[in-house]
CSV table of N, CA and C in Angstrom, one decimal:
chain,number,residue,atom,x,y,z
A,1,MET,N,112.5,140.0,68.0
A,1,MET,CA,113.7,140.1,67.2
A,1,MET,C,113.4,140.6,65.8
A,2,ALA,N,112.3,140.0,65.2
A,2,ALA,CA,112.0,140.4,63.8
A,2,ALA,C,111.6,141.9,63.8
A,3,PHE,N,110.8,142.3,64.7
A,3,PHE,CA,110.4,143.7,64.7
A,3,PHE,C,111.6,144.7,64.9
A,4,THR,N,112.5,144.3,65.8
A,4,THR,CA,113.6,145.2,66.0
A,4,THR,C,114.6,145.2,64.8
A,5,ALA,N,114.5,144.1,64.0
A,5,ALA,CA,115.3,144.2,62.8
A,5,ALA,C,114.8,145.2,61.8
A,6,THR,N,113.4,145.3,61.8
A,6,THR,CA,112.8,146.3,60.9
A,6,THR,C,113.1,147.7,61.5
A,7,ILE,N,113.1,147.9,62.8
A,7,ILE,CA,113.4,149.2,63.3
A,7,ILE,C,114.9,149.5,63.0
A,8,ALA,N,115.8,148.6,63.2
A,8,ALA,CA,117.2,148.8,62.9
A,8,ALA,C,117.4,149.2,61.4
A,9,GLN,N,116.7,148.6,60.5
A,9,GLN,CA,116.8,148.9,59.1
A,9,GLN,C,116.2,150.3,58.9
A,10,LEU,N,115.1,150.7,59.5
A,10,LEU,CA,114.6,152.0,59.3
A,10,LEU,C,115.5,153.1,59.9
A,11,ARG,N,116.2,152.8,60.9
A,11,ARG,CA,117.2,153.7,61.5
A,11,ARG,C,118.5,153.8,60.8
A,12,GLY,N,118.7,152.8,59.8
A,12,GLY,CA,120.0,152.8,59.1
A,12,GLY,C,121.1,152.0,59.7
A,13,TYR,N,120.7,151.2,60.8
A,13,TYR,CA,121.7,150.4,61.4
A,13,TYR,C,122.1,149.2,60.6
A,14,ILE,N,121.1,148.7,59.8
A,14,ILE,CA,121.4,147.6,58.9
A,14,ILE,C,120.7,147.9,57.6
A,15,SER,N,121.1,147.2,56.6
A,15,SER,CA,120.6,147.4,55.2
A,15,SER,C,119.3,146.6,55.1
A,16,VAL,N,118.5,146.9,54.0
A,16,VAL,CA,117.3,146.2,53.7
A,16,VAL,C,117.7,144.7,53.5
A,17,GLU,N,118.8,144.5,52.8
A,17,GLU,CA,119.2,143.1,52.5
A,17,GLU,C,119.5,142.4,53.8
A,18,ASP,N,120.1,143.0,54.8
A,18,ASP,CA,120.3,142.4,56.1
A,18,ASP,C,119.0,142.1,56.9
A,19,ARG,N,118.1,143.1,56.8
A,19,ARG,CA,116.8,142.9,57.4
A,19,ARG,C,116.1,141.7,56.8
A,20,ASN,N,116.1,141.6,55.5
A,20,ASN,CA,115.5,140.5,54.8
A,20,ASN,C,116.2,139.2,55.1
A,21,ARG,N,117.5,139.2,55.3
A,21,ARG,CA,118.2,138.0,55.7
A,21,ARG,C,117.8,137.5,57.1
A,22,ILE,N,117.6,138.4,58.0
A,22,ILE,CA,117.1,138.1,59.4
A,22,ILE,C,115.7,137.5,59.3
A,23,LEU,N,114.8,138.2,58.7
A,23,LEU,CA,113.4,137.8,58.6
A,23,LEU,C,113.3,136.5,57.8
A,24,GLY,N,114.0,136.4,56.8
A,24,GLY,CA,114.0,135.1,56.0
A,24,GLY,C,114.4,133.9,56.8
A,25,LEU,N,115.5,134.1,57.5
A,25,LEU,CA,116.0,133.0,58.4
A,25,LEU,C,115.0,132.6,59.4
A,26,MET,N,114.4,133.6,60.1
A,26,MET,CA,113.4,133.3,61.1
A,26,MET,C,112.2,132.6,60.5
A,27,SER,N,111.8,133.1,59.4
A,27,SER,CA,110.6,132.4,58.7
A,27,SER,C,111.0,131.0,58.3
A,28,ARG,N,112.1,130.8,57.7
A,28,ARG,CA,112.5,129.4,57.3
A,28,ARG,C,112.6,128.5,58.5
A,29,LEU,N,112.9,129.0,59.7
A,29,LEU,CA,113.0,128.2,60.9
A,29,LEU,C,111.6,127.9,61.5
A,30,GLY,N,110.6,128.6,60.9
A,30,GLY,CA,109.2,128.4,61.4
A,30,GLY,C,108.8,129.4,62.5
A,31,LEU,N,109.7,130.3,62.8
A,31,LEU,CA,109.4,131.3,63.8
A,31,LEU,C,108.5,132.4,63.3
A,32,ALA,N,107.7,132.9,64.2
A,32,ALA,CA,106.8,134.0,63.8
A,32,ALA,C,107.6,135.3,63.6
A,33,ILE,N,107.3,136.0,62.5
A,33,ILE,CA,108.0,137.3,62.4
A,33,ILE,C,107.0,138.4,62.6
A,34,ASP,N,105.7,138.1,62.8
A,34,ASP,CA,104.6,139.0,63.0
A,34,ASP,C,103.6,138.3,63.9
A,35,SER,N,102.8,139.1,64.5
A,35,SER,CA,101.7,138.5,65.3
A,35,SER,C,100.5,139.5,65.4
A,36,PRO,N,99.3,139.0,65.2
A,36,PRO,CA,98.2,139.9,65.3
A,36,PRO,C,98.0,140.4,66.7
A,37,TYR,N,98.6,139.8,67.7
A,37,TYR,CA,98.5,140.3,69.0
A,37,TYR,C,99.4,141.5,69.3
A,38,LEU,N,100.3,141.8,68.4
A,38,LEU,CA,101.2,142.9,68.6
A,38,LEU,C,100.5,144.1,68.0
A,39,THR,N,99.9,144.9,68.8
A,39,THR,CA,99.1,146.1,68.4
A,39,THR,C,99.9,147.3,68.8
A,40,PRO,N,99.7,148.4,68.2
A,40,PRO,CA,100.4,149.7,68.7
A,40,PRO,C,100.2,149.9,70.2
A,41,GLU,N,99.0,149.7,70.6
A,41,GLU,CA,98.7,150.0,72.1
A,41,GLU,C,99.5,149.0,73.0
A,42,LEU,N,99.5,147.7,72.6
A,42,LEU,CA,100.2,146.8,73.5
A,42,LEU,C,101.7,147.1,73.4
A,43,LEU,N,102.2,147.4,72.2
A,43,LEU,CA,103.6,147.7,72.1
A,43,LEU,C,104.0,148.9,72.9
A,44,TRP,N,103.2,149.9,72.9
A,44,TRP,CA,103.6,151.1,73.7
A,44,TRP,C,103.4,150.8,75.2
A,45,LYS,N,102.4,150.1,75.6
A,45,LYS,CA,102.2,149.7,77.1
A,45,LYS,C,103.4,148.9,77.5
A,46,ALA,N,103.8,147.9,76.7
A,46,ALA,CA,105.0,147.1,77.1
A,46,ALA,C,106.3,147.9,77.1
A,47,THR,N,106.4,148.9,76.2
A,47,THR,CA,107.6,149.7,76.2
A,47,THR,C,107.7,150.6,77.5
A,48,GLU,N,106.5,151.1,77.9
A,48,GLU,CA,106.4,151.9,79.1
A,48,GLU,C,106.7,151.0,80.3
A,49,ALA,N,106.2,149.8,80.4
A,49,ALA,CA,106.4,148.9,81.5
A,49,ALA,C,107.9,148.5,81.6
A,50,ILE,N,108.5,148.2,80.5
A,50,ILE,CA,109.9,147.8,80.5
A,50,ILE,C,110.7,149.0,80.9
A,51,THR,N,110.4,150.2,80.5
A,51,THR,CA,111.2,151.3,80.9
A,51,THR,C,111.1,151.5,82.5
A,52,ARG,N,109.9,151.3,83.0
A,52,ARG,CA,109.8,151.4,84.5
A,52,ARG,C,110.6,150.4,85.2
A,53,THR,N,110.8,149.2,84.7
A,53,THR,CA,111.5,148.2,85.4
A,53,THR,C,113.0,148.2,85.1
A,54,ARG,N,113.4,149.0,84.2
A,54,ARG,CA,114.8,149.1,83.8
A,54,ARG,C,115.4,150.5,84.2
A,55,ASP,N,115.0,151.0,85.3
A,55,ASP,CA,115.6,152.3,85.8
A,55,ASP,C,115.5,153.4,84.8
A,56,GLY,N,114.4,153.4,84.0
A,56,GLY,CA,114.1,154.5,83.1
A,56,GLY,C,114.7,154.3,81.7
A,57,TRP,N,115.3,153.2,81.5
A,57,TRP,CA,115.9,152.8,80.2
A,57,TRP,C,115.1,151.8,79.4
A,58,GLN,N,115.0,152.0,78.1
A,58,GLN,CA,114.2,151.0,77.3
A,58,GLN,C,115.1,149.7,77.1
A,59,ARG,N,116.3,149.9,76.7
A,59,ARG,CA,117.3,148.8,76.5
A,59,ARG,C,116.7,147.8,75.5
A,60,ALA,N,116.2,148.3,74.4
A,60,ALA,CA,115.7,147.5,73.3
A,60,ALA,C,116.8,147.1,72.4
A,61,ALA,N,117.1,145.8,72.3
A,61,ALA,CA,118.2,145.3,71.5
A,61,ALA,C,117.9,145.3,70.0
A,62,ALA,N,118.9,145.7,69.2
A,62,ALA,CA,118.8,145.7,67.8
A,62,ALA,C,120.1,145.4,67.2
A,63,PRO,N,120.1,144.8,66.0
A,63,PRO,CA,121.4,144.5,65.3
A,63,PRO,C,122.0,145.8,64.8
A,64,ARG,N,123.3,146.0,64.9
A,64,ARG,CA,124.0,147.1,64.3
A,64,ARG,C,125.5,146.8,64.3
A,65,PRO,N,126.0,146.2,63.3
A,65,PRO,CA,125.4,145.4,62.1
A,65,PRO,C,125.0,144.0,62.6
A,66,ILE,N,124.7,143.1,61.7
A,66,ILE,CA,124.3,141.7,62.0
A,66,ILE,C,125.5,141.2,62.8
A,67,GLY,N,125.3,140.5,63.9
A,67,GLY,CA,126.3,139.9,64.7
A,67,GLY,C,126.7,140.8,65.9
A,68,GLN,N,126.3,142.0,65.8
A,68,GLN,CA,126.6,143.0,67.0
A,68,GLN,C,125.2,143.5,67.4
A,69,CYS,N,125.2,144.2,68.6
A,69,CYS,CA,124.0,144.6,69.1
A,69,CYS,C,124.2,146.1,69.7
A,70,VAL,N,123.1,146.8,69.5
A,70,VAL,CA,123.0,148.1,70.1
A,70,VAL,C,121.7,148.2,70.9
A,71,PHE,N,121.8,148.9,72.1
A,71,PHE,CA,120.5,149.0,72.9
A,71,PHE,C,119.9,150.4,72.6
A,72,MET,N,118.7,150.4,72.1
A,72,MET,CA,118.0,151.6,71.9
A,72,MET,C,117.3,152.1,73.1
A,73,ASN,N,117.4,153.3,73.5
A,73,ASN,CA,116.7,153.9,74.6
A,73,ASN,C,115.9,155.1,74.3
A,74,ASP,N,115.7,155.4,73.0
A,74,ASP,CA,115.0,156.6,72.6
A,74,ASP,C,113.8,156.3,71.7
A,75,LEU,N,113.2,155.1,71.8
A,75,LEU,CA,112.1,154.8,70.9
A,75,LEU,C,110.9,155.6,71.3
A,76,THR,N,110.2,156.2,70.4
A,76,THR,CA,109.0,157.0,70.7
A,76,THR,C,107.8,156.2,70.2
A,77,ARG,N,106.7,156.6,70.7
A,77,ARG,CA,105.4,155.9,70.2
A,77,ARG,C,105.2,156.1,68.7
A,78,SER,N,105.5,157.3,68.3
A,78,SER,CA,105.4,157.6,66.8
A,78,SER,C,106.3,156.7,66.0
A,79,GLU,N,107.5,156.5,66.4
A,79,GLU,CA,108.5,155.7,65.7
A,79,GLU,C,108.0,154.2,65.7
A,80,LEU,N,107.5,153.7,66.9
A,80,LEU,CA,107.1,152.4,67.0
A,80,LEU,C,105.8,152.1,66.1
A,81,ASP,N,104.9,153.1,66.2
A,81,ASP,CA,103.7,152.9,65.3
A,81,ASP,C,104.0,152.8,63.8
A,82,LYS,N,104.9,153.7,63.4
A,82,LYS,CA,105.3,153.7,62.0
A,82,LYS,C,106.1,152.4,61.6
A,83,ALA,N,107.0,152.0,62.5
A,83,ALA,CA,107.8,150.8,62.2
A,83,ALA,C,106.9,149.6,62.2
A,84,LEU,N,105.9,149.6,63.1
A,84,LEU,CA,105.0,148.4,63.1
A,84,LEU,C,104.2,148.3,61.8
A,85,GLY,N,103.7,149.4,61.3
A,85,GLY,CA,103.0,149.4,60.0
A,85,GLY,C,103.9,148.9,58.8
A,86,VAL,N,105.2,149.4,58.8
A,86,VAL,CA,106.1,149.0,57.8
A,86,VAL,C,106.4,147.5,58.0
A,87,HIS,N,106.6,147.1,59.2
A,87,HIS,CA,106.9,145.6,59.5
A,87,HIS,C,105.8,144.7,59.1
A,88,ARG,N,104.5,145.1,59.4
A,88,ARG,CA,103.4,144.3,59.0
A,88,ARG,C,103.3,144.1,57.5
A,89,ALA,N,103.6,145.2,56.7
A,89,ALA,CA,103.5,145.1,55.3
A,89,ALA,C,104.6,144.2,54.8
A,90,ILE,N,105.8,144.3,55.3
A,90,ILE,CA,106.9,143.4,54.9
A,90,ILE,C,106.5,141.9,55.2
A,91,ALA,N,106.0,141.7,56.4
A,91,ALA,CA,105.7,140.3,56.9
A,91,ALA,C,104.7,139.6,56.0
A,92,GLN,N,103.8,140.4,55.3
A,92,GLN,CA,102.8,139.8,54.4
A,92,GLN,C,103.5,139.1,53.2
A,93,ASN,N,104.7,139.5,52.9
A,93,ASN,CA,105.4,138.9,51.8
A,93,ASN,C,106.1,137.6,52.1
A,94,TYR,N,106.0,137.2,53.4
A,94,TYR,CA,106.7,135.9,53.8
A,94,TYR,C,105.7,134.8,53.9
A,95,PRO,N,106.2,133.5,53.9
A,95,PRO,CA,105.3,132.4,54.0
A,95,PRO,C,104.4,132.6,55.3
A,96,ARG,N,103.2,132.2,55.2
A,96,ARG,CA,102.3,132.2,56.3
A,96,ARG,C,102.0,133.7,56.7
A,97,GLN,N,102.3,134.6,55.8
A,97,GLN,CA,102.1,136.0,56.1
A,97,GLN,C,102.8,136.5,57.4
A,98,GLY,N,103.9,135.8,57.7
A,98,GLY,CA,104.7,136.2,58.9
A,98,GLY,C,104.4,135.4,60.1
A,99,ASN,N,103.3,134.5,60.0
A,99,ASN,CA,103.0,133.7,61.2
A,99,ASN,C,104.0,132.6,61.3
A,100,GLY,N,104.2,132.1,62.5
A,100,GLY,CA,105.0,131.0,62.8
A,100,GLY,C,104.3,129.7,62.5
A,101,GLU,N,105.1,128.6,62.4
A,101,GLU,CA,104.5,127.3,62.2
A,101,GLU,C,104.0,126.8,63.6
A,102,ASP,N,103.2,125.8,63.5
A,102,ASP,CA,102.6,125.2,64.7
A,102,ASP,C,103.7,124.8,65.7
A,103,MET,N,103.6,125.3,66.9
A,103,MET,CA,104.6,125.0,67.9
A,103,MET,C,104.5,123.7,68.6
A,104,TYR,N,103.5,122.9,68.3
A,104,TYR,CA,103.3,121.6,68.9
A,104,TYR,C,103.7,120.5,67.9
A,105,VAL,N,104.4,119.6,68.4
A,105,VAL,CA,104.8,118.5,67.5
A,105,VAL,C,104.1,117.2,68.0
A,106,ARG,N,103.5,116.5,67.1
A,106,ARG,CA,102.9,115.3,67.4
A,106,ARG,C,103.9,114.1,67.2
A,107,LEU,N,104.1,113.3,68.2
A,107,LEU,CA,105.0,112.2,68.1
A,107,LEU,C,104.5,111.1,67.2
A,108,ASP,N,105.3,110.4,66.6
A,108,ASP,CA,105.0,109.3,65.8
A,108,ASP,C,104.4,108.2,66.8
A,109,PRO,N,103.2,107.7,66.6
A,109,PRO,CA,102.6,106.7,67.5
A,109,PRO,C,103.5,105.6,67.9
A,110,ALA,N,104.4,105.2,67.0
A,110,ALA,CA,105.4,104.1,67.3
A,110,ALA,C,106.4,104.5,68.4
A,111,LEU,N,106.6,105.8,68.5
A,111,LEU,CA,107.6,106.3,69.5
A,111,LEU,C,106.9,106.6,70.9
A,112,GLU,N,105.6,106.8,70.9
A,112,GLU,CA,104.9,107.1,72.1
A,112,GLU,C,105.1,105.9,73.1
A,113,GLY,N,105.4,106.2,74.3
A,113,GLY,CA,105.6,105.2,75.3
A,113,GLY,C,107.0,104.5,75.2
A,114,ALA,N,107.8,104.9,74.3
A,114,ALA,CA,109.1,104.3,74.1
A,114,ALA,C,110.2,105.1,74.9
A,115,GLY,N,109.8,106.1,75.7
A,115,GLY,CA,110.7,106.9,76.5
A,115,GLY,C,111.3,108.0,75.6
A,116,VAL,N,110.7,108.3,74.5
A,116,VAL,CA,111.3,109.3,73.6
A,116,VAL,C,110.5,110.6,73.9
């Protein structure tokens, strides 16, 4: 979602302010807005795989504007590579450099075994 917000902004579907609003909300919720596992190679392989399973369509969802959705079917490897570079640079300005918070929650020992 975060990455497609950046693509949407680069395509002019949403403003920089709206992109920042989306990324800021995701970050404040503790969600990852970037991942070191998202490489240009993996991104393109996933795009190709998705296209094969969706009858030749990418169907990548993006905001246009916030609150509405458009499905992009014309993403190129060049556009994805460029957008990923831009997105990575943006993510560095967010808490945890765009990483999410720990996804595991430790229960309070007083609650363990209490059926909670």
